[in-house]
Amino acid sequence: MHIDVAVIGGSFAGLSAALQLARARRSVTVLDTGEPRNRFAKASHGFLAQDGVRPADILAEARRQLAAYPTTRFVEARAERASGIADAFSIALQDGGELSARRIVLAHGVSDSLPDIPGLAAEWGKRVAHCPYCHGYEFGGEPLGVLAANGEVALHHAMLVREWGPVTLFLNGVVEPDAATLQQFEARGVVVERGPVAAVASRTEGLAVQLADGKVVDIAGLFTQPRSHPSTDIGEQLGCLHIEAPFGPILKVDEMKQTTVAGVFAAGDIARPAPNVPFAVADGAMAGVAAHRSLVFG
């Protein structure tokens, strides 16, 4: 099947891109594996008119609305291989299917690599989160923790999270603040724990962070910003350039979400350093419009 645009990734950025294309009456196929990055979160926050709604519910409604456009098709399959040039891209699917497209929008997102600490992954998306703007308010000003996982980014993170409650920064051997930063921490009321973190235990009203020396720090929630990596190498297969962002490699795009390969656009977490649902929706809309305009104007 030859279509106008293939959207690889059916979460917030991908569906937003597809909507713009469907409303332009262009044929668009959304390829989705059903594993959005925020599937672990109980609720999405900070998204206008959807604050507190389950991410899965938002996506289900978005798909329902998008399905009303007759030029839209959903395929529940992983894109395994992609090649070609603008107007003649070829995509091979994991289930053996194939499709060709004039344009591609990459919206497949990234996968997170959490520190290997017992108990941490079980609370990811619950009382362990990455973004205080998305999840900080719900902790009600109670004591919070920041776990260093990605170098000096954690130092900035600790200063920021302090806005949502008292903060303990667990360095865990990842980074060491300099004297000036320690002074800033003291002024902001950020407590520093240098010892290794042995485990994170769930409690009825919060978390217990267990240090290797036996000390236990009780907190309401823990923030950490782990390394991430593209959830597929499709962009690399197509020849798109990646750049290093604070949390891992992302695709290089311009203000119109055009990658370094003509006819390939990218949106969402795979193409921006700050992951956030409203940003992903906005990026997707721009990518969809840009892909359509490229079909019109070449």
PDB file of C-alpha atoms in Angstrom:
ATOM      1  CA  MET A   1       0.000   0.000   0.000  1.00  0.00           C
ATOM      2  CA  HIS A   2       1.317   3.438  -0.959  1.00  0.00           C
ATOM      3  CA  ILE A   3       0.241   6.267   1.348  1.00  0.00           C
ATOM      4  CA  ASP A   4       1.027   9.909   1.855  1.00  0.00           C
ATOM      5  CA  VAL A   5       2.447   9.677   5.378  1.00  0.00           C
ATOM      6  CA  ALA A   6       3.469   6.881   7.726  1.00  0.00           C
ATOM      7  CA  VAL A   7       3.505   7.867  11.391  1.00  0.00           C
ATOM      8  CA  ILE A   8       5.725   5.545  13.406  1.00  0.00           C
ATOM      9  CA  GLY A   9       4.479   5.717  16.974  1.00  0.00           C
ATOM     10  CA  GLY A  10       0.887   6.073  18.138  1.00  0.00           C
ATOM     11  CA  SER A  11       1.155   7.973  21.395  1.00  0.00           C
ATOM     12  CA  PHE A  12       0.599  11.693  22.001  1.00  0.00           C
ATOM     13  CA  ALA A  13       3.008  13.073  19.384  1.00  0.00           C
ATOM     14  CA  GLY A  14       2.116  10.536  16.717  1.00  0.00           C
ATOM     15  CA  LEU A  15      -1.644  10.886  17.047  1.00  0.00           C
ATOM     16  CA  SER A  16      -1.358  14.661  17.079  1.00  0.00           C
ATOM     17  CA  ALA A  17       0.628  14.563  13.833  1.00  0.00           C
ATOM     18  CA  ALA A  18      -1.828  12.146  12.256  1.00  0.00           C
ATOM     19  CA  LEU A  19      -4.773  14.384  13.124  1.00  0.00           C
ATOM     20  CA  GLN A  20      -3.357  17.318  11.156  1.00  0.00           C
ATOM     21  CA  LEU A  21      -2.775  15.082   8.145  1.00  0.00           C
ATOM     22  CA  ALA A  22      -6.207  13.456   8.339  1.00  0.00           C
ATOM     23  CA  ARG A  23      -7.864  16.860   8.424  1.00  0.00           C
ATOM     24  CA  ALA A  24      -5.976  17.708   5.243  1.00  0.00           C
ATOM     25  CA  ARG A  25      -7.561  14.572   3.707  1.00  0.00           C
ATOM     26  CA  ARG A  26      -4.209  12.905   3.270  1.00  0.00           C
ATOM     27  CA  SER A  27      -3.815   9.136   3.623  1.00  0.00           C
ATOM     28  CA  VAL A  28      -1.994   8.400   6.873  1.00  0.00           C
ATOM     29  CA  THR A  29      -1.133   5.127   8.594  1.00  0.00           C
ATOM     30  CA  VAL A  30      -0.227   5.090  12.284  1.00  0.00           C
ATOM     31  CA  LEU A  31       2.069   2.238  13.325  1.00  0.00           C
ATOM     32  CA  ASP A  32       1.847   1.531  17.039  1.00  0.00           C
ATOM     33  CA  THR A  33       3.133  -1.121  19.443  1.00  0.00           C
ATOM     34  CA  GLY A  34       0.800  -0.059  22.269  1.00  0.00           C
ATOM     35  CA  GLU A  35       3.621   0.738  24.718  1.00  0.00           C
ATOM     36  CA  PRO A  36       3.693   4.512  25.312  1.00  0.00           C
ATOM     37  CA  ARG A  37       6.487   5.797  27.524  1.00  0.00           C
ATOM     38  CA  ASN A  38       4.115   7.033  30.224  1.00  0.00           C
ATOM     39  CA  ARG A  39       2.121   3.791  30.436  1.00  0.00           C
ATOM     40  CA  PHE A  40       3.369   3.402  34.014  1.00  0.00           C
ATOM     41  CA  ALA A  41       1.765   6.657  35.177  1.00  0.00           C
ATOM     42  CA  LYS A  42      -1.644   6.563  36.848  1.00  0.00           C
ATOM     43  CA  ALA A  43      -2.546  10.058  35.677  1.00  0.00           C
ATOM     44  CA  SER A  44      -1.347  12.774  33.335  1.00  0.00           C
ATOM     45  CA  HIS A  45      -0.972  16.272  34.774  1.00  0.00           C
ATOM     46  CA  GLY A  46      -0.407  19.699  33.309  1.00  0.00           C
ATOM     47  CA  PHE A  47      -2.238  18.978  30.047  1.00  0.00           C
ATOM     48  CA  LEU A  48      -4.956  21.577  29.562  1.00  0.00           C
ATOM     49  CA  ALA A  49      -8.492  20.144  29.974  1.00  0.00           C
ATOM     50  CA  GLN A  50      -7.048  16.668  30.659  1.00  0.00           C
ATOM     51  CA  ASP A  51      -5.414  17.246  34.045  1.00  0.00           C
ATOM     52  CA  GLY A  52      -5.578  14.104  36.191  1.00  0.00           C
ATOM     53  CA  VAL A  53      -6.841  11.824  33.417  1.00  0.00           C
ATOM     54  CA  ARG A  54      -5.218   8.435  32.831  1.00  0.00           C
ATOM     55  CA  PRO A  55      -2.836   8.601  29.845  1.00  0.00           C
ATOM     56  CA  ALA A  56      -4.425   5.462  28.397  1.00  0.00           C
ATOM     57  CA  ASP A  57      -7.855   7.107  28.494  1.00  0.00           C
ATOM     58  CA  ILE A  58      -6.594  10.224  26.722  1.00  0.00           C
ATOM     59  CA  LEU A  59      -4.999   8.117  24.002  1.00  0.00           C
ATOM     60  CA  ALA A  60      -8.091   5.953  23.598  1.00  0.00           C
ATOM     61  CA  GLU A  61     -10.261   9.010  23.060  1.00  0.00           C
ATOM     62  CA  ALA A  62      -7.724  10.486  20.642  1.00  0.00           C
ATOM     63  CA  ARG A  63      -7.727   7.276  18.613  1.00  0.00           C
ATOM     64  CA  ARG A  64     -11.535   7.212  18.602  1.00  0.00           C
ATOM     65  CA  GLN A  65     -11.693  10.726  17.231  1.00  0.00           C
ATOM     66  CA  LEU A  66      -8.939  10.118  14.696  1.00  0.00           C
ATOM     67  CA  ALA A  67     -10.608   6.938  13.465  1.00  0.00           C
ATOM     68  CA  ALA A  68     -13.572   9.028  12.302  1.00  0.00           C
ATOM     69  CA  TYR A  69     -11.432  10.353   9.436  1.00  0.00           C
ATOM     70  CA  PRO A  70     -11.695   7.940   6.499  1.00  0.00           C
ATOM     71  CA  THR A  71      -8.128   8.460   5.261  1.00  0.00           C
ATOM     72  CA  THR A  72      -6.643   7.251   8.575  1.00  0.00           C
ATOM     73  CA  ARG A  73      -5.564   3.686   9.272  1.00  0.00           C
ATOM     74  CA  PHE A  74      -4.093   2.098  12.401  1.00  0.00           C
ATOM     75  CA  VAL A  75      -1.709  -0.834  12.245  1.00  0.00           C
ATOM     76  CA  GLU A  76      -0.765  -2.600  15.469  1.00  0.00           C
ATOM     77  CA  ALA A  77       2.741  -3.587  14.437  1.00  0.00           C
ATOM     78  CA  ARG A  78       6.324  -2.582  14.988  1.00  0.00           C
ATOM     79  CA  ALA A  79       8.276  -0.978  12.176  1.00  0.00           C
ATOM     80  CA  GLU A  80      11.356  -3.159  11.793  1.00  0.00           C
ATOM     81  CA  ARG A  81      13.123  -1.633   8.794  1.00  0.00           C
ATOM     82  CA  ALA A  82      12.860   1.559   6.792  1.00  0.00           C
ATOM     83  CA  SER A  83      14.680   2.814   3.729  1.00  0.00           C
ATOM     84  CA  GLY A  84      14.267   5.021   0.689  1.00  0.00           C
ATOM     85  CA  ILE A  85      13.981   8.711  -0.086  1.00  0.00           C
ATOM     86  CA  ALA A  86      11.203  11.316  -0.081  1.00  0.00           C
ATOM     87  CA  ASP A  87       8.176  10.170  -2.093  1.00  0.00           C
ATOM     88  CA  ALA A  88       9.474   6.590  -2.042  1.00  0.00           C
ATOM     89  CA  PHE A  89      10.013   5.337   1.499  1.00  0.00           C
ATOM     90  CA  SER A  90       9.599   1.640   2.243  1.00  0.00           C
ATOM     91  CA  ILE A  91       8.746   0.273   5.713  1.00  0.00           C
ATOM     92  CA  ALA A  92       8.875  -3.395   6.665  1.00  0.00           C
ATOM     93  CA  LEU A  93       6.739  -4.449   9.630  1.00  0.00           C
ATOM     94  CA  GLN A  94       7.434  -7.039  12.284  1.00  0.00           C
ATOM     95  CA  ASP A  95       4.350  -9.018  11.268  1.00  0.00           C
ATOM     96  CA  GLY A  96       5.665  -9.375   7.715  1.00  0.00           C
ATOM     97  CA  GLY A  97       3.640  -6.563   6.208  1.00  0.00           C
ATOM     98  CA  GLU A  98       5.060  -3.730   4.160  1.00  0.00           C
ATOM     99  CA  LEU A  99       3.983  -0.258   3.183  1.00  0.00           C
ATOM    100  CA  SER A 100       5.379   2.591   1.148  1.00  0.00           C
ATOM    101  CA  ALA A 101       4.970   6.261   1.965  1.00  0.00           C
ATOM    102  CA  ARG A 102       5.834   9.632   0.543  1.00  0.00           C
ATOM    103  CA  ARG A 103       6.693  11.018   3.998  1.00  0.00           C
ATOM    104  CA  ILE A 104       7.505   9.617   7.451  1.00  0.00           C
ATOM    105  CA  VAL A 105       6.865  11.100  10.888  1.00  0.00           C
ATOM    106  CA  LEU A 106       8.973   9.475  13.605  1.00  0.00           C
ATOM    107  CA  ALA A 107       7.122   9.625  16.921  1.00  0.00           C
ATOM    108  CA  HIS A 108       8.216   6.347  18.482  1.00  0.00           C
ATOM    109  CA  GLY A 109       9.676   7.910  21.595  1.00  0.00           C
ATOM    110  CA  VAL A 110      12.403   6.630  23.867  1.00  0.00           C
ATOM    111  CA  SER A 111      12.921   3.965  26.529  1.00  0.00           C
ATOM    112  CA  ASP A 112      14.269   4.724  29.994  1.00  0.00           C
ATOM    113  CA  SER A 113      17.145   2.938  31.723  1.00  0.00           C
ATOM    114  CA  LEU A 114      16.560   3.197  35.476  1.00  0.00           C
ATOM    115  CA  PRO A 115      19.377   2.702  37.982  1.00  0.00           C
ATOM    116  CA  ASP A 116      19.608  -0.927  39.087  1.00  0.00           C
ATOM    117  CA  ILE A 117      18.280  -0.386  42.601  1.00  0.00           C
ATOM    118  CA  PRO A 118      15.874  -2.921  44.135  1.00  0.00           C
ATOM    119  CA  GLY A 119      12.358  -1.553  44.440  1.00  0.00           C
ATOM    120  CA  LEU A 120      12.890   1.430  42.136  1.00  0.00           C
ATOM    121  CA  ALA A 121      11.300   0.069  38.951  1.00  0.00           C
ATOM    122  CA  ALA A 122       8.192  -1.133  40.818  1.00  0.00           C
ATOM    123  CA  GLU A 123       7.393   2.465  41.800  1.00  0.00           C
ATOM    124  CA  TRP A 124       8.257   4.048  38.422  1.00  0.00           C
ATOM    125  CA  GLY A 125       5.310   6.159  37.322  1.00  0.00           C
ATOM    126  CA  LYS A 126       3.786   6.012  40.801  1.00  0.00           C
ATOM    127  CA  ARG A 127       5.909   7.452  43.612  1.00  0.00           C
ATOM    128  CA  VAL A 128       9.069   7.523  41.513  1.00  0.00           C
ATOM    129  CA  ALA A 129       8.864  10.000  38.638  1.00  0.00           C
ATOM    130  CA  HIS A 130      11.029  12.157  36.413  1.00  0.00           C
ATOM    131  CA  CYS A 131       9.135  15.458  36.116  1.00  0.00           C
ATOM    132  CA  PRO A 132       8.049  17.617  39.068  1.00  0.00           C
ATOM    133  CA  TYR A 133       5.798  19.697  36.810  1.00  0.00           C
ATOM    134  CA  CYS A 134       3.936  16.501  35.924  1.00  0.00           C
ATOM    135  CA  HIS A 135       3.841  14.863  39.362  1.00  0.00           C
ATOM    136  CA  GLY A 136       5.194  17.177  42.053  1.00  0.00           C
ATOM    137  CA  TYR A 137       1.945  18.825  43.141  1.00  0.00           C
ATOM    138  CA  GLU A 138       0.339  15.553  44.190  1.00  0.00           C
ATOM    139  CA  PHE A 139       2.932  14.995  46.924  1.00  0.00           C
ATOM    140  CA  GLY A 140       1.416  17.904  48.846  1.00  0.00           C
ATOM    141  CA  GLY A 141       4.603  19.597  49.999  1.00  0.00           C
ATOM    142  CA  GLU A 142       5.840  16.488  51.839  1.00  0.00           C
ATOM    143  CA  PRO A 143       9.545  15.513  51.927  1.00  0.00           C
ATOM    144  CA  LEU A 144      10.877  14.454  48.540  1.00  0.00           C
ATOM    145  CA  GLY A 145      14.010  12.815  47.231  1.00  0.00           C
ATOM    146  CA  VAL A 146      16.101  13.258  44.100  1.00  0.00           C
ATOM    147  CA  LEU A 147      18.183  10.307  42.972  1.00  0.00           C
ATOM    148  CA  ALA A 148      21.250  11.162  40.901  1.00  0.00           C
ATOM    149  CA  ALA A 149      21.226   8.956  37.821  1.00  0.00           C
ATOM    150  CA  ASN A 150      22.593  11.040  34.995  1.00  0.00           C
ATOM    151  CA  GLY A 151      25.531  13.136  36.126  1.00  0.00           C
ATOM    152  CA  GLU A 152      25.306  16.823  36.972  1.00  0.00           C
ATOM    153  CA  VAL A 153      21.732  17.077  35.732  1.00  0.00           C
ATOM    154  CA  ALA A 154      20.721  15.805  39.174  1.00  0.00           C
ATOM    155  CA  LEU A 155      22.157  18.913  40.858  1.00  0.00           C
ATOM    156  CA  HIS A 156      19.874  21.185  38.859  1.00  0.00           C
ATOM    157  CA  HIS A 157      17.007  18.765  39.388  1.00  0.00           C
ATOM    158  CA  ALA A 158      17.391  18.914  43.173  1.00  0.00           C
ATOM    159  CA  MET A 159      17.275  22.712  43.161  1.00  0.00           C
ATOM    160  CA  LEU A 160      14.113  22.643  41.052  1.00  0.00           C
ATOM    161  CA  VAL A 161      12.267  19.905  42.951  1.00  0.00           C
ATOM    162  CA  ARG A 162      12.742  21.942  46.140  1.00  0.00           C
ATOM    163  CA  GLU A 163       9.816  24.053  44.895  1.00  0.00           C
ATOM    164  CA  TRP A 164       7.495  21.136  45.648  1.00  0.00           C
ATOM    165  CA  GLY A 165       8.774  20.180  49.098  1.00  0.00           C
ATOM    166  CA  PRO A 166      11.863  19.605  51.280  1.00  0.00           C
ATOM    167  CA  VAL A 167      14.474  17.697  49.279  1.00  0.00           C
ATOM    168  CA  THR A 168      17.105  15.094  50.014  1.00  0.00           C
ATOM    169  CA  LEU A 169      19.547  14.567  47.164  1.00  0.00           C
ATOM    170  CA  PHE A 170      20.920  11.018  46.969  1.00  0.00           C
ATOM    171  CA  LEU A 171      24.229  11.266  45.115  1.00  0.00           C
ATOM    172  CA  ASN A 172      24.656   7.469  44.958  1.00  0.00           C
ATOM    173  CA  GLY A 173      28.248   7.869  43.716  1.00  0.00           C
ATOM    174  CA  VAL A 174      27.100   9.412  40.433  1.00  0.00           C
ATOM    175  CA  VAL A 175      28.216  13.018  40.894  1.00  0.00           C
ATOM    176  CA  GLU A 176      29.890  15.242  43.491  1.00  0.00           C
ATOM    177  CA  PRO A 177      28.755  18.860  43.937  1.00  0.00           C
ATOM    178  CA  ASP A 178      31.425  21.545  44.098  1.00  0.00           C
ATOM    179  CA  ALA A 179      31.673  24.028  46.955  1.00  0.00           C
ATOM    180  CA  ALA A 180      29.527  26.672  45.245  1.00  0.00           C
ATOM    181  CA  THR A 181      26.765  24.176  44.556  1.00  0.00           C
ATOM    182  CA  LEU A 182      26.846  22.941  48.151  1.00  0.00           C
ATOM    183  CA  GLN A 183      26.385  26.530  49.291  1.00  0.00           C
ATOM    184  CA  GLN A 184      23.372  26.838  47.003  1.00  0.00           C
ATOM    185  CA  PHE A 185      21.959  23.627  48.449  1.00  0.00           C
ATOM    186  CA  GLU A 186      22.369  24.922  51.977  1.00  0.00           C
ATOM    187  CA  ALA A 187      20.623  28.166  51.070  1.00  0.00           C
ATOM    188  CA  ARG A 188      17.761  26.251  49.435  1.00  0.00           C
ATOM    189  CA  GLY A 189      17.480  23.677  52.194  1.00  0.00           C
ATOM    190  CA  VAL A 190      18.557  20.704  50.078  1.00  0.00           C
ATOM    191  CA  VAL A 191      20.040  17.894  52.170  1.00  0.00           C
ATOM    192  CA  VAL A 192      22.787  15.805  50.557  1.00  0.00           C
ATOM    193  CA  GLU A 193      23.256  12.063  51.138  1.00  0.00           C
ATOM    194  CA  ARG A 194      26.492  10.762  49.579  1.00  0.00           C
ATOM    195  CA  GLY A 195      26.243   7.087  50.443  1.00  0.00           C
ATOM    196  CA  PRO A 196      25.121   4.422  47.972  1.00  0.00           C
ATOM    197  CA  VAL A 197      21.409   3.671  47.796  1.00  0.00           C
ATOM    198  CA  ALA A 198      20.797  -0.003  48.572  1.00  0.00           C
ATOM    199  CA  ALA A 199      17.040  -0.195  47.979  1.00  0.00           C
ATOM    200  CA  VAL A 200      13.788   1.702  47.701  1.00  0.00           C
ATOM    201  CA  ALA A 201      10.946   0.235  49.753  1.00  0.00           C
ATOM    202  CA  SER A 202       7.260   1.007  49.291  1.00  0.00           C
ATOM    203  CA  ARG A 203       5.272   2.063  52.314  1.00  0.00           C
ATOM    204  CA  THR A 204       1.620   2.912  52.822  1.00  0.00           C
ATOM    205  CA  GLU A 205       2.223   6.660  52.800  1.00  0.00           C
ATOM    206  CA  GLY A 206       5.445   6.944  50.832  1.00  0.00           C
ATOM    207  CA  LEU A 207       8.874   5.454  50.258  1.00  0.00           C
ATOM    208  CA  ALA A 208      11.784   4.419  52.415  1.00  0.00           C
ATOM    209  CA  VAL A 209      15.183   4.969  50.802  1.00  0.00           C
ATOM    210  CA  GLN A 210      17.636   2.527  52.329  1.00  0.00           C
ATOM    211  CA  LEU A 211      21.309   3.478  52.211  1.00  0.00           C
ATOM    212  CA  ALA A 212      24.141   0.973  52.187  1.00  0.00           C
ATOM    213  CA  ASP A 213      25.241   2.053  55.678  1.00  0.00           C
ATOM    214  CA  GLY A 214      21.835   1.116  57.104  1.00  0.00           C
ATOM    215  CA  LYS A 215      20.372   4.605  57.261  1.00  0.00           C
ATOM    216  CA  VAL A 216      16.752   4.964  56.125  1.00  0.00           C
ATOM    217  CA  VAL A 217      15.287   8.207  54.760  1.00  0.00           C
ATOM    218  CA  ASP A 218      11.488   8.443  54.603  1.00  0.00           C
ATOM    219  CA  ILE A 219      10.063  10.491  51.717  1.00  0.00           C
ATOM    220  CA  ALA A 220       6.723  10.936  49.987  1.00  0.00           C
ATOM    221  CA  GLY A 221       8.128  10.611  46.480  1.00  0.00           C
ATOM    222  CA  LEU A 222      11.381  10.271  44.572  1.00  0.00           C
ATOM    223  CA  PHE A 223      12.407  12.055  41.377  1.00  0.00           C
ATOM    224  CA  THR A 224      15.108  10.803  39.056  1.00  0.00           C
ATOM    225  CA  GLN A 225      16.088  11.515  35.460  1.00  0.00           C
ATOM    226  CA  PRO A 226      17.500   8.318  33.961  1.00  0.00           C
ATOM    227  CA  ARG A 227      19.309   7.876  30.692  1.00  0.00           C
ATOM    228  CA  SER A 228      17.064   7.200  27.738  1.00  0.00           C
ATOM    229  CA  HIS A 229      17.597   5.777  24.278  1.00  0.00           C
ATOM    230  CA  PRO A 230      15.491   5.629  21.093  1.00  0.00           C
ATOM    231  CA  SER A 231      12.937   2.829  21.282  1.00  0.00           C
ATOM    232  CA  THR A 232      13.871   1.796  17.735  1.00  0.00           C
ATOM    233  CA  ASP A 233      16.760   2.447  15.346  1.00  0.00           C
ATOM    234  CA  ILE A 234      14.456   3.383  12.447  1.00  0.00           C
ATOM    235  CA  GLY A 235      15.801   6.933  12.418  1.00  0.00           C
ATOM    236  CA  GLU A 236      19.351   5.645  12.173  1.00  0.00           C
ATOM    237  CA  GLN A 237      18.352   3.285   9.348  1.00  0.00           C
ATOM    238  CA  LEU A 238      16.968   6.242   7.413  1.00  0.00           C
ATOM    239  CA  GLY A 239      20.176   8.207   7.952  1.00  0.00           C
ATOM    240  CA  CYS A 240      18.786  10.791  10.384  1.00  0.00           C
ATOM    241  CA  LEU A 241      21.361  12.544  12.536  1.00  0.00           C
ATOM    242  CA  HIS A 242      21.174  12.120  16.309  1.00  0.00           C
ATOM    243  CA  ILE A 243      22.528  14.638  18.812  1.00  0.00           C
ATOM    244  CA  GLU A 244      23.387  14.154  22.459  1.00  0.00           C
ATOM    245  CA  ALA A 245      20.863  15.667  24.866  1.00  0.00           C
ATOM    246  CA  PRO A 246      21.092  15.797  28.678  1.00  0.00           C
ATOM    247  CA  PHE A 247      19.336  12.422  29.088  1.00  0.00           C
ATOM    248  CA  GLY A 248      20.477  10.593  25.968  1.00  0.00           C
ATOM    249  CA  PRO A 249      20.519  10.809  22.159  1.00  0.00           C
ATOM    250  CA  ILE A 250      17.633  12.441  20.314  1.00  0.00           C
ATOM    251  CA  LEU A 251      16.985  13.182  16.653  1.00  0.00           C
ATOM    252  CA  LYS A 252      18.136  16.526  15.336  1.00  0.00           C
ATOM    253  CA  VAL A 253      15.198  18.557  13.973  1.00  0.00           C
ATOM    254  CA  ASP A 254      14.617  22.124  12.894  1.00  0.00           C
ATOM    255  CA  GLU A 255      11.780  24.414  14.005  1.00  0.00           C
ATOM    256  CA  MET A 256       9.416  22.600  11.603  1.00  0.00           C
ATOM    257  CA  LYS A 257      10.380  19.164  13.034  1.00  0.00           C
ATOM    258  CA  GLN A 258      12.225  18.258   9.837  1.00  0.00           C
ATOM    259  CA  THR A 259      15.090  15.836  10.498  1.00  0.00           C
ATOM    260  CA  THR A 260      18.352  15.900   8.574  1.00  0.00           C
ATOM    261  CA  VAL A 261      16.775  13.582   5.976  1.00  0.00           C
ATOM    262  CA  ALA A 262      14.366  15.131   3.474  1.00  0.00           C
ATOM    263  CA  GLY A 263      10.828  13.870   3.923  1.00  0.00           C
ATOM    264  CA  VAL A 264      11.391  12.537   7.443  1.00  0.00           C
ATOM    265  CA  PHE A 265       9.973  14.490  10.379  1.00  0.00           C
ATOM    266  CA  ALA A 266      10.182  13.734  14.091  1.00  0.00           C
ATOM    267  CA  ALA A 267       8.169  14.737  17.141  1.00  0.00           C
ATOM    268  CA  GLY A 268       7.850  14.040  20.839  1.00  0.00           C
ATOM    269  CA  ASP A 269      10.430  12.604  23.215  1.00  0.00           C
ATOM    270  CA  ILE A 270      12.603  11.282  20.378  1.00  0.00           C
ATOM    271  CA  ALA A 271      13.183  14.858  19.194  1.00  0.00           C
ATOM    272  CA  ARG A 272      13.272  17.042  22.306  1.00  0.00           C
ATOM    273  CA  PRO A 273      15.294  17.001  25.545  1.00  0.00           C
ATOM    274  CA  ALA A 274      12.335  17.855  27.831  1.00  0.00           C
ATOM    275  CA  PRO A 275       9.680  15.111  27.845  1.00  0.00           C
ATOM    276  CA  ASN A 276       6.171  16.314  28.585  1.00  0.00           C
ATOM    277  CA  VAL A 277       2.714  15.431  27.208  1.00  0.00           C
ATOM    278  CA  PRO A 278       1.707  19.005  26.185  1.00  0.00           C
ATOM    279  CA  PHE A 279       5.060  19.469  24.439  1.00  0.00           C
ATOM    280  CA  ALA A 280       4.644  16.138  22.621  1.00  0.00           C
ATOM    281  CA  VAL A 281       1.168  17.113  21.392  1.00  0.00           C
ATOM    282  CA  ALA A 282       2.429  20.494  20.175  1.00  0.00           C
ATOM    283  CA  ASP A 283       5.450  18.922  18.466  1.00  0.00           C
ATOM    284  CA  GLY A 284       3.234  16.359  16.788  1.00  0.00           C
ATOM    285  CA  ALA A 285       0.907  19.025  15.436  1.00  0.00           C
ATOM    286  CA  MET A 286       3.862  20.901  13.980  1.00  0.00           C
ATOM    287  CA  ALA A 287       5.323  17.744  12.431  1.00  0.00           C
ATOM    288  CA  GLY A 288       1.990  16.856  10.876  1.00  0.00           C
ATOM    289  CA  VAL A 289       1.527  20.319   9.391  1.00  0.00           C
ATOM    290  CA  ALA A 290       5.110  20.393   8.144  1.00  0.00           C
ATOM    291  CA  ALA A 291       4.799  16.971   6.529  1.00  0.00           C
ATOM    292  CA  HIS A 292       1.624  18.088   4.782  1.00  0.00           C
ATOM    293  CA  ARG A 293       3.163  21.340   3.577  1.00  0.00           C
ATOM    294  CA  SER A 294       6.111  19.404   2.152  1.00  0.00           C
ATOM    295  CA  LEU A 295       3.655  17.322   0.117  1.00  0.00           C
ATOM    296  CA  VAL A 296       2.082  20.499  -1.244  1.00  0.00           C
ATOM    297  CA  PHE A 297       5.175  22.591  -1.903  1.00  0.00           C
ATOM    298  CA  GLY A 298       7.817  19.899  -2.382  1.00  0.00           C
TER     299      GLY A 298
END
